[in-house]
GROMACS .gro file of C-alpha atoms in nm:
model
  166
    1MET     CA    1  -8.213  -2.276  -7.225
    2GLU     CA    2  -7.895  -2.152  -7.377
    3LEU     CA    3  -7.675  -2.333  -7.627
    4THR     CA    4  -7.322  -2.249  -7.730
    5VAL     CA    5  -7.230  -2.324  -8.089
    6ILE     CA    6  -6.861  -2.336  -8.179
    7LEU     CA    7  -6.792  -2.240  -8.539
    8PRO     CA    8  -6.468  -2.282  -8.730
    9GLU     CA    9  -6.258  -1.965  -8.743
   10ARG     CA   10  -6.279  -1.950  -9.124
   11ILE     CA   11  -6.661  -1.928  -9.103
   12VAL     CA   12  -6.641  -1.651  -8.844
   13ARG     CA   13  -6.383  -1.464  -9.052
   14ARG     CA   14  -6.584  -1.500  -9.374
   15ALA     CA   15  -6.903  -1.384  -9.204
   16LYS     CA   16  -6.723  -1.073  -9.079
   17GLU     CA   17  -6.590  -1.006  -9.430
   18LEU     CA   18  -6.947  -1.023  -9.560
   19GLY     CA   19  -7.080  -0.807  -9.278
   20LEU     CA   20  -7.300  -1.086  -9.145
   21ASP     CA   21  -7.407  -1.112  -8.783
   22LEU     CA   22  -7.364  -1.481  -8.711
   23GLU     CA   23  -7.585  -1.485  -8.404
   24SER     CA   24  -7.880  -1.343  -8.596
   25LEU     CA   25  -7.809  -1.563  -8.896
   26VAL     CA   26  -7.805  -1.880  -8.687
   27LEU     CA   27  -8.123  -1.781  -8.500
   28ASP     CA   28  -8.308  -1.696  -8.821
   29VAL     CA   29  -8.204  -2.016  -8.999
   30VAL     CA   30  -8.306  -2.233  -8.703
   31VAL     CA   31  -8.644  -2.060  -8.674
   32TRP     CA   32  -8.709  -2.096  -9.050
   33ARG     CA   33  -8.591  -2.457  -9.057
   34LEU     CA   34  -8.828  -2.554  -8.775
   35SER     CA   35  -9.125  -2.431  -8.981
   36LEU     CA   36  -9.295  -2.287  -8.676
   37ASP     CA   37  -9.643  -2.150  -8.714
   38PRO     CA   38  -9.653  -1.767  -8.728
   39LYS     CA   39  -9.766  -1.729  -8.365
   40GLU     CA   40  -9.481  -1.949  -8.242
   41GLU     CA   41  -9.235  -1.762  -8.463
   42VAL     CA   42  -9.351  -1.426  -8.322
   43ASP     CA   43  -9.315  -1.564  -7.969
   44VAL     CA   44  -8.962  -1.684  -8.043
   45HIS     CA   45  -8.858  -1.342  -8.175
   46LEU     CA   46  -9.005  -1.174  -7.867
   47GLU     CA   47  -8.827  -1.417  -7.636
   48ILE     CA   48  -8.501  -1.337  -7.813
   49ALA     CA   49  -8.580  -0.963  -7.791
   50GLU     CA   50  -8.631  -0.994  -7.416
   51ARG     CA   51  -8.303  -1.181  -7.379
   52PHE     CA   52  -8.115  -0.913  -7.576
   53LEU     CA   53  -8.281  -0.637  -7.372
   54LYS     CA   54  -8.185  -0.804  -7.044
   55GLU     CA   55  -7.826  -0.854  -7.161
   56GLY     CA   56  -7.806  -0.498  -7.292
   57LYS     CA   57  -7.924  -0.356  -6.959
   58ARG     CA   58  -7.667  -0.566  -6.775
   59LEU     CA   59  -7.383  -0.440  -6.995
   60ILE     CA   60  -7.459  -0.065  -6.990
   61GLU     CA   61  -7.210   0.018  -6.713
   62GLU     CA   62  -6.934  -0.227  -6.794
   63ASP     CA   63  -6.943  -0.230  -7.176
   64PRO     CA   64  -7.159   0.037  -7.342
   65THR     CA   65  -7.046  -0.076  -7.688
   66GLN     CA   66  -7.183  -0.428  -7.642
   67ALA     CA   67  -7.485  -0.291  -7.455
   68SER     CA   68  -7.565  -0.076  -7.759
   69GLU     CA   69  -7.557  -0.378  -7.987
   70LYS     CA   70  -7.772  -0.592  -7.758
   71LEU     CA   71  -8.033  -0.315  -7.726
   72TYR     CA   72  -8.036  -0.274  -8.104
   73LYS     CA   73  -8.075  -0.650  -8.147
   74SER     CA   74  -8.376  -0.639  -7.913
   75ALA     CA   75  -8.540  -0.380  -8.139
   76GLU     CA   76  -8.445  -0.580  -8.448
   77GLU     CA   77  -8.617  -0.889  -8.308
   78CYS     CA   78  -8.925  -0.677  -8.229
   79THR     CA   79  -8.927  -0.564  -8.590
   80LYS     CA   80  -8.903  -0.921  -8.717
   81ALA     CA   81  -9.196  -1.015  -8.492
   82LEU     CA   82  -9.398  -0.730  -8.641
   83ALA     CA   83  -9.317  -0.848  -8.995
   84ILE     CA   84  -9.466  -1.186  -8.914
   85HIS     CA   85  -9.760  -1.043  -8.721
   86PHE     CA   86  -9.851  -0.805  -9.005
   87ARG     CA   87  -9.798  -1.089  -9.256
   88LEU     CA   88  -9.554  -0.891  -9.466
   89ASP     CA   89  -9.495  -1.182  -9.701
   90ASP     CA   90  -9.319  -0.971  -9.963
   91VAL     CA   91  -9.050  -0.882  -9.708
   92LEU     CA   92  -9.039  -1.224  -9.543
   93ASN     CA   93  -9.005  -1.407  -9.876
   94LYS     CA   94  -8.715  -1.184  -9.984
   95VAL     CA   95  -8.544  -1.238  -9.649
   96ARG     CA   96  -8.579  -1.614  -9.677
   97GLU     CA   97  -8.455  -1.616 -10.038
   98ARG     CA   98  -8.154  -1.404  -9.943
   99GLY     CA   99  -8.097  -1.587  -9.617
  100ARG     CA  100  -8.071  -1.275  -9.403
  101TRP     CA  101  -8.235  -0.947  -9.310
  102THR     CA  102  -8.116  -0.614  -9.447
  103VAL     CA  103  -8.175  -0.266  -9.311
  104THR     CA  104  -8.405  -0.210  -9.611
  105ASP     CA  105  -8.620  -0.505  -9.501
  106LEU     CA  106  -8.639  -0.378  -9.146
  107GLU     CA  107  -8.724  -0.026  -9.265
  108LYS     CA  108  -9.015  -0.163  -9.472
  109VAL     CA  109  -9.152  -0.332  -9.163
  110ILE     CA  110  -9.116  -0.011  -8.962
  111ARG     CA  111  -9.301   0.188  -9.230
  112ARG     CA  112  -9.592  -0.056  -9.205
  113ALA     CA  113  -9.578  -0.047  -8.826
  114VAL     CA  114  -9.601   0.333  -8.832
  115LYS     CA  115  -9.923   0.305  -9.036
  116GLU     CA  116 -10.068   0.058  -8.787
  117LEU     CA  117  -9.928   0.183  -8.457
  118GLY     CA  118  -9.823   0.545  -8.501
  119SER     CA  119  -9.507   0.747  -8.549
  120GLU     CA  120  -9.359   0.656  -8.209
  121VAL     CA  121  -9.253   0.325  -8.360
  122GLU     CA  122  -9.026   0.505  -8.604
  123SER     CA  123  -8.870   0.705  -8.321
  124TRP     CA  124  -8.807   0.391  -8.117
  125TRP     CA  125  -8.652   0.220  -8.419
  126ASP     CA  126  -8.440   0.526  -8.499
  127THR     CA  127  -8.313   0.528  -8.141
  128ALA     CA  128  -8.217   0.161  -8.165
  129ASN     CA  129  -8.048   0.220  -8.500
  130TYR     CA  130  -7.855   0.512  -8.346
  131LEU     CA  131  -7.731   0.275  -8.075
  132HIS     CA  132  -7.629   0.027  -8.344
  133ILE     CA  133  -7.432   0.278  -8.551
  134TRP     CA  134  -7.293   0.522  -8.295
  135GLY     CA  135  -7.285   0.296  -7.992
  136PHE     CA  136  -7.167  -0.027  -8.149
  137HIS     CA  137  -7.003   0.028  -8.489
  138GLU     CA  138  -6.847   0.365  -8.409
  139ALA     CA  139  -6.816   0.297  -8.032
  140LYS     CA  140  -6.876   0.665  -7.953
  141LEU     CA  141  -7.144   0.635  -7.683
  142ASP     CA  142  -7.067   0.612  -7.313
  143SER     CA  143  -7.281   0.441  -7.050
  144GLU     CA  144  -7.485   0.753  -6.982
  145ALA     CA  145  -7.571   0.797  -7.351
  146VAL     CA  146  -7.675   0.432  -7.383
  147ARG     CA  147  -7.872   0.437  -7.057
  148SER     CA  148  -8.067   0.744  -7.172
  149ARG     CA  149  -8.190   0.549  -7.476
  150LEU     CA  150  -8.281   0.229  -7.293
  151LYS     CA  151  -8.639   0.341  -7.220
  152TYR     CA  152  -8.714   0.368  -7.593
  153VAL     CA  153  -8.610   0.010  -7.661
  154GLU     CA  154  -8.810  -0.104  -7.358
  155LYS     CA  155  -9.117   0.083  -7.484
  156PHE     CA  156  -9.074  -0.069  -7.831
  157LEU     CA  157  -9.067  -0.420  -7.687
  158SER     CA  158  -9.361  -0.365  -7.450
  159THR     CA  159  -9.570  -0.217  -7.732
  160VAL     CA  160  -9.493  -0.500  -7.973
  161LYS     CA  161  -9.582  -0.756  -7.706
  162LYS     CA  162  -9.920  -0.587  -7.654
  163VAL     CA  163  -9.989  -0.563  -8.028
  164VAL     CA  164  -9.913  -0.925  -8.111
  165THR     CA  165 -10.118  -1.064  -7.822
  166LYS     CA  166 -10.441  -0.884  -7.922
   0.00000   0.00000   0.00000
């Protein structure tokens, strides 16, 4: 099910000024507010990751900039799922206090994931982050460059799904 939320322009403008991603913020707040159990919360993040991956794939040819962001968001949701799965309460508590995730938080999760799952995780995350910076923020990547990185985001998601269902 999909839901469209219409926000006042001043909220959208202020969020942009603060560098906040409203979609992620809304998703995170709703998940936290529902007080889901950790397994449900992991499942929600993976469902969102799959949705972003699907949307990113669809956009590669027509809009590589947006495709880059959607693929990054898929990896970000995978990382959030890992934080919950590994019970990284120090990170999760800071995120909840602050009300949003930072790159530092995500990097801490990735460092733990590398210890548990191996160095490939860091490579997959770095690829997603490259898409975020160079594909989305800088808008320097064409469809071919984005497409060539798709397999790394797919592998990240498939690996996380396997890990959290053990």
